[in-house]
Amino acid sequence: MRRSIPVVAATLGLTLTLAACSGSAEPAADTTAGSGEDTLTIWVDETRQDAVAEAAKAFEAETDLKVELVLKNYGDIQADFIAQVPTGKGPDITVGGHDWLGAFLQNGVVAPVELGDKTEEFIATSTEAFSQDGQVYGVPYAVENIALIRNTALAATAPTTWDEAIAAGQAAGTRYPILVQTGVEGDPYTYYPLQTSFGAPVFAQNADGSYTDELTLGGEAGVAYATWLQAQGAAGVLSTDITYDIAVEAFSNGESPFIIGGPWMIESFEGLDLAIDPIPSAGGQPAEMFAGVQGFYVSAQSDNALLANDFLVNYIATTDAQVTLAEAGNRPPALLSAAEKFADDAIMTGFAAVGATAAPMPSIPAMNSVWEFWGVTEANIISGAAAPADAWNKMVSDIEGAISK
């Protein structure tokens, strides 16, 4: 997971300005977009810093222009970008997730990027995730998704259904048959493939894969999923006591053969022989998870938009740069030529294979109205604090009301 680090100064052949990384720190004071026509300002986080610095060195050497990196806490970037860009401050480029796009467009803070023929060189899901109304607003570099992580010493084969997974977990004689992080506020991102296996995706999609704001997580399919959640909670298979940290520690200690999670967990499982498998279906339909895409945005107020686009297309969207970014973040690259470099990496290719049919997490503004009600409803049903059908139907009604405001 991301960690805060102290502010340090470094010189890498370019000017590197470091902002404080703790969540309580103020944003860097002098990060005006367009700090000079011959300077690009880029916001990066700790994970991406070195990889972007390498690309920036090449850009500087070939253009005689300067790149200024500002180190930010990833959790602060979205809000700071929205706050600073309209005032003329902020960077020319920022790192960010594709699911920020809706809020960025709503606030008018990002500009389209021109990938041209390079569009076809990316995994289709990655460019689709950064697209809205026929425009691409980000240059992707990594695709991430969750999967079933299996300890092969405790389970020799991959289960295809939830019931098979539970049976295999019980046969292993471990404390937990399967681990799914939940907590008292729920975790709808992690639970989403279980929900979709009942045929209850969150929003309807158009033919091109873009989302509408029509909710589809209700009805009989949604109630069936909610009823299943309560049964699993009553059986002790799912529990709000299982937080992320508890789940990761238990799996690393060999207390379960299975955990549902993403590549960010892998470094905690050193010494275990792992396999990455599809998430087993609980409801009989395919378990489709969200795909999260990481990339870079260009500020709508940048005085250097053409330079920013050139840097992203010709220095970030390259095999070498995307391989370096993938190694830093432990996520499969978005660029096809870079993804090929990891053909012998069973973990990375495993996550990529599982995520091949994943749907991009909705980035439409309506998605912001979903999170508030979704997770806590799941948690209350699992814990037995709420009746499944009533709680789920009320959740749908509450979300619809929030979207319509």
PDB file of N, CA, C and O in Angstrom, residues 42 67 76 81-82 84-85 121 126 128 144 146 148 171 176 180 195 202 238 265 281 325 336 345 380 404-405:
ATOM      1  N   ILE A  42       4.976  18.592 -13.219  1.00  0.00           N
ATOM      2  CA  ILE A  42       4.253  17.314 -13.139  1.00  0.00           C
ATOM      3  C   ILE A  42       4.099  16.910 -11.684  1.00  0.00           C
ATOM      4  O   ILE A  42       5.070  16.891 -10.925  1.00  0.00           O
ATOM      5  N   VAL A  67      11.814  19.962 -16.782  1.00  0.00           N
ATOM      6  CA  VAL A  67      10.688  19.297 -16.133  1.00  0.00           C
ATOM      7  C   VAL A  67      10.845  19.467 -14.627  1.00  0.00           C
ATOM      8  O   VAL A  67      11.913  19.209 -14.071  1.00  0.00           O
ATOM      9  N   ASP A  76      -4.022  12.921  -1.860  1.00  0.00           N
ATOM     10  CA  ASP A  76      -4.338  14.343  -1.897  1.00  0.00           C
ATOM     11  C   ASP A  76      -4.488  14.894  -3.309  1.00  0.00           C
ATOM     12  O   ASP A  76      -4.994  16.004  -3.497  1.00  0.00           O
ATOM     13  N   PHE A  81      -5.865  18.998  -7.173  1.00  0.00           N
ATOM     14  CA  PHE A  81      -5.919  19.335  -8.602  1.00  0.00           C
ATOM     15  C   PHE A  81      -7.201  20.106  -8.904  1.00  0.00           C
ATOM     16  O   PHE A  81      -7.179  21.143  -9.583  1.00  0.00           O
ATOM     17  N   ILE A  82      -8.322  19.617  -8.387  1.00  0.00           N
ATOM     18  CA  ILE A  82      -9.605  20.294  -8.611  1.00  0.00           C
ATOM     19  C   ILE A  82      -9.594  21.689  -7.992  1.00  0.00           C
ATOM     20  O   ILE A  82     -10.143  22.642  -8.561  1.00  0.00           O
ATOM     21  N   GLN A  84      -6.835  23.655  -7.320  1.00  0.00           N
ATOM     22  CA  GLN A  84      -5.801  24.578  -7.785  1.00  0.00           C
ATOM     23  C   GLN A  84      -5.905  24.950  -9.262  1.00  0.00           C
ATOM     24  O   GLN A  84      -5.600  26.082  -9.632  1.00  0.00           O
ATOM     25  N   VAL A  85      -6.336  24.016 -10.105  1.00  0.00           N
ATOM     26  CA  VAL A  85      -6.342  24.301 -11.541  1.00  0.00           C
ATOM     27  C   VAL A  85      -7.201  25.521 -11.897  1.00  0.00           C
ATOM     28  O   VAL A  85      -6.756  26.378 -12.669  1.00  0.00           O
ATOM     29  N   GLU A 121      -2.025   0.885 -29.734  1.00  0.00           N
ATOM     30  CA  GLU A 121      -0.912   0.216 -29.070  1.00  0.00           C
ATOM     31  C   GLU A 121      -1.200  -0.074 -27.597  1.00  0.00           C
ATOM     32  O   GLU A 121      -0.395  -0.703 -26.916  1.00  0.00           O
ATOM     33  N   SER A 126      -7.862   0.163 -21.278  1.00  0.00           N
ATOM     34  CA  SER A 126      -7.168   1.285 -20.655  1.00  0.00           C
ATOM     35  C   SER A 126      -7.544   2.622 -21.298  1.00  0.00           C
ATOM     36  O   SER A 126      -7.726   3.621 -20.604  1.00  0.00           O
ATOM     37  N   GLU A 128     -10.323   3.107 -23.118  1.00  0.00           N
ATOM     38  CA  GLU A 128     -11.763   3.272 -22.910  1.00  0.00           C
ATOM     39  C   GLU A 128     -12.037   3.898 -21.545  1.00  0.00           C
ATOM     40  O   GLU A 128     -12.947   4.718 -21.398  1.00  0.00           O
ATOM     41  N   GLU A 144      -5.139  -2.319 -13.324  1.00  0.00           N
ATOM     42  CA  GLU A 144      -5.142  -3.146 -12.126  1.00  0.00           C
ATOM     43  C   GLU A 144      -6.536  -3.697 -11.867  1.00  0.00           C
ATOM     44  O   GLU A 144      -7.543  -3.098 -12.228  1.00  0.00           O
ATOM     45  N   ILE A 146      -8.624  -6.930  -9.166  1.00  0.00           N
ATOM     46  CA  ILE A 146      -8.481  -7.965  -8.150  1.00  0.00           C
ATOM     47  C   ILE A 146      -8.646  -9.336  -8.790  1.00  0.00           C
ATOM     48  O   ILE A 146      -9.074  -9.467  -9.935  1.00  0.00           O
ATOM     49  N   LEU A 148      -8.534 -13.922  -7.445  1.00  0.00           N
ATOM     50  CA  LEU A 148      -8.407 -14.861  -6.331  1.00  0.00           C
ATOM     51  C   LEU A 148      -6.934 -15.223  -6.206  1.00  0.00           C
ATOM     52  O   LEU A 148      -6.345 -15.790  -7.130  1.00  0.00           O
ATOM     53  N   ALA A 171     -11.504 -28.075   3.659  1.00  0.00           N
ATOM     54  CA  ALA A 171     -10.672 -29.279   3.565  1.00  0.00           C
ATOM     55  C   ALA A 171      -9.229 -28.993   3.952  1.00  0.00           C
ATOM     56  O   ALA A 171      -8.522 -29.885   4.458  1.00  0.00           O
ATOM     57  N   TYR A 176      -9.659 -19.824   8.229  1.00  0.00           N
ATOM     58  CA  TYR A 176     -10.635 -19.205   7.340  1.00  0.00           C
ATOM     59  C   TYR A 176     -10.687 -19.980   6.025  1.00  0.00           C
ATOM     60  O   TYR A 176      -9.648 -20.227   5.413  1.00  0.00           O
ATOM     61  N   VAL A 180     -12.052 -12.290   2.625  1.00  0.00           N
ATOM     62  CA  VAL A 180     -12.543 -11.158   1.841  1.00  0.00           C
ATOM     63  C   VAL A 180     -12.595  -9.952   2.769  1.00  0.00           C
ATOM     64  O   VAL A 180     -13.364  -9.953   3.743  1.00  0.00           O
ATOM     65  N   GLN A 195     -21.059  -9.746  -6.564  1.00  0.00           N
ATOM     66  CA  GLN A 195     -22.353  -9.144  -6.901  1.00  0.00           C
ATOM     67  C   GLN A 195     -22.702  -9.348  -8.372  1.00  0.00           C
ATOM     68  O   GLN A 195     -23.829  -9.714  -8.716  1.00  0.00           O
ATOM     69  N   VAL A 202     -23.533  -2.445 -11.374  1.00  0.00           N
ATOM     70  CA  VAL A 202     -23.967  -1.193 -10.753  1.00  0.00           C
ATOM     71  C   VAL A 202     -24.728  -0.288 -11.715  1.00  0.00           C
ATOM     72  O   VAL A 202     -25.777   0.271 -11.353  1.00  0.00           O
ATOM     73  N   LEU A 238     -18.261 -14.842   5.755  1.00  0.00           N
ATOM     74  CA  LEU A 238     -17.976 -13.416   5.593  1.00  0.00           C
ATOM     75  C   LEU A 238     -18.193 -12.724   6.930  1.00  0.00           C
ATOM     76  O   LEU A 238     -19.097 -13.095   7.692  1.00  0.00           O
ATOM     77  N   MET A 265      -1.200  -6.376  -2.746  1.00  0.00           N
ATOM     78  CA  MET A 265      -1.023  -7.264  -1.597  1.00  0.00           C
ATOM     79  C   MET A 265       0.225  -8.143  -1.707  1.00  0.00           C
ATOM     80  O   MET A 265       0.732  -8.634  -0.694  1.00  0.00           O
ATOM     81  N   SER A 281     -17.510 -17.818  -9.121  1.00  0.00           N
ATOM     82  CA  SER A 281     -18.870 -17.291  -9.175  1.00  0.00           C
ATOM     83  C   SER A 281     -19.666 -17.751  -7.960  1.00  0.00           C
ATOM     84  O   SER A 281     -19.650 -18.930  -7.598  1.00  0.00           O
ATOM     85  N   LEU A 325       7.435   1.819 -14.994  1.00  0.00           N
ATOM     86  CA  LEU A 325       6.265   2.134 -14.173  1.00  0.00           C
ATOM     87  C   LEU A 325       5.613   0.866 -13.636  1.00  0.00           C
ATOM     88  O   LEU A 325       5.179   0.819 -12.480  1.00  0.00           O
ATOM     89  N   LEU A 336       0.738  -2.420 -24.858  1.00  0.00           N
ATOM     90  CA  LEU A 336       0.856  -3.831 -25.218  1.00  0.00           C
ATOM     91  C   LEU A 336       2.307  -4.291 -25.314  1.00  0.00           C
ATOM     92  O   LEU A 336       2.653  -5.380 -24.849  1.00  0.00           O
ATOM     93  N   ASP A 345       6.383 -13.498 -15.991  1.00  0.00           N
ATOM     94  CA  ASP A 345       6.008 -13.129 -14.623  1.00  0.00           C
ATOM     95  C   ASP A 345       4.614 -13.685 -14.353  1.00  0.00           C
ATOM     96  O   ASP A 345       3.611 -13.125 -14.780  1.00  0.00           O
ATOM     97  N   ASN A 380     -23.990  -4.078   6.821  1.00  0.00           N
ATOM     98  CA  ASN A 380     -25.119  -4.284   7.731  1.00  0.00           C
ATOM     99  C   ASN A 380     -25.849  -5.593   7.444  1.00  0.00           C
ATOM    100  O   ASN A 380     -26.340  -6.257   8.365  1.00  0.00           O
ATOM    101  N   SER A 404     -30.346  12.069  -8.439  1.00  0.00           N
ATOM    102  CA  SER A 404     -31.293  13.031  -9.016  1.00  0.00           C
ATOM    103  C   SER A 404     -31.135  14.439  -8.475  1.00  0.00           C
ATOM    104  O   SER A 404     -31.698  15.382  -9.017  1.00  0.00           O
ATOM    105  N   LYS A 405     -30.379  14.591  -7.392  1.00  0.00           N
ATOM    106  CA  LYS A 405     -30.209  15.930  -6.810  1.00  0.00           C
ATOM    107  C   LYS A 405     -29.375  16.830  -7.701  1.00  0.00           C
ATOM    108  O   LYS A 405     -28.461  16.388  -8.374  1.00  0.00           O
TER     109      LYS A 405
END
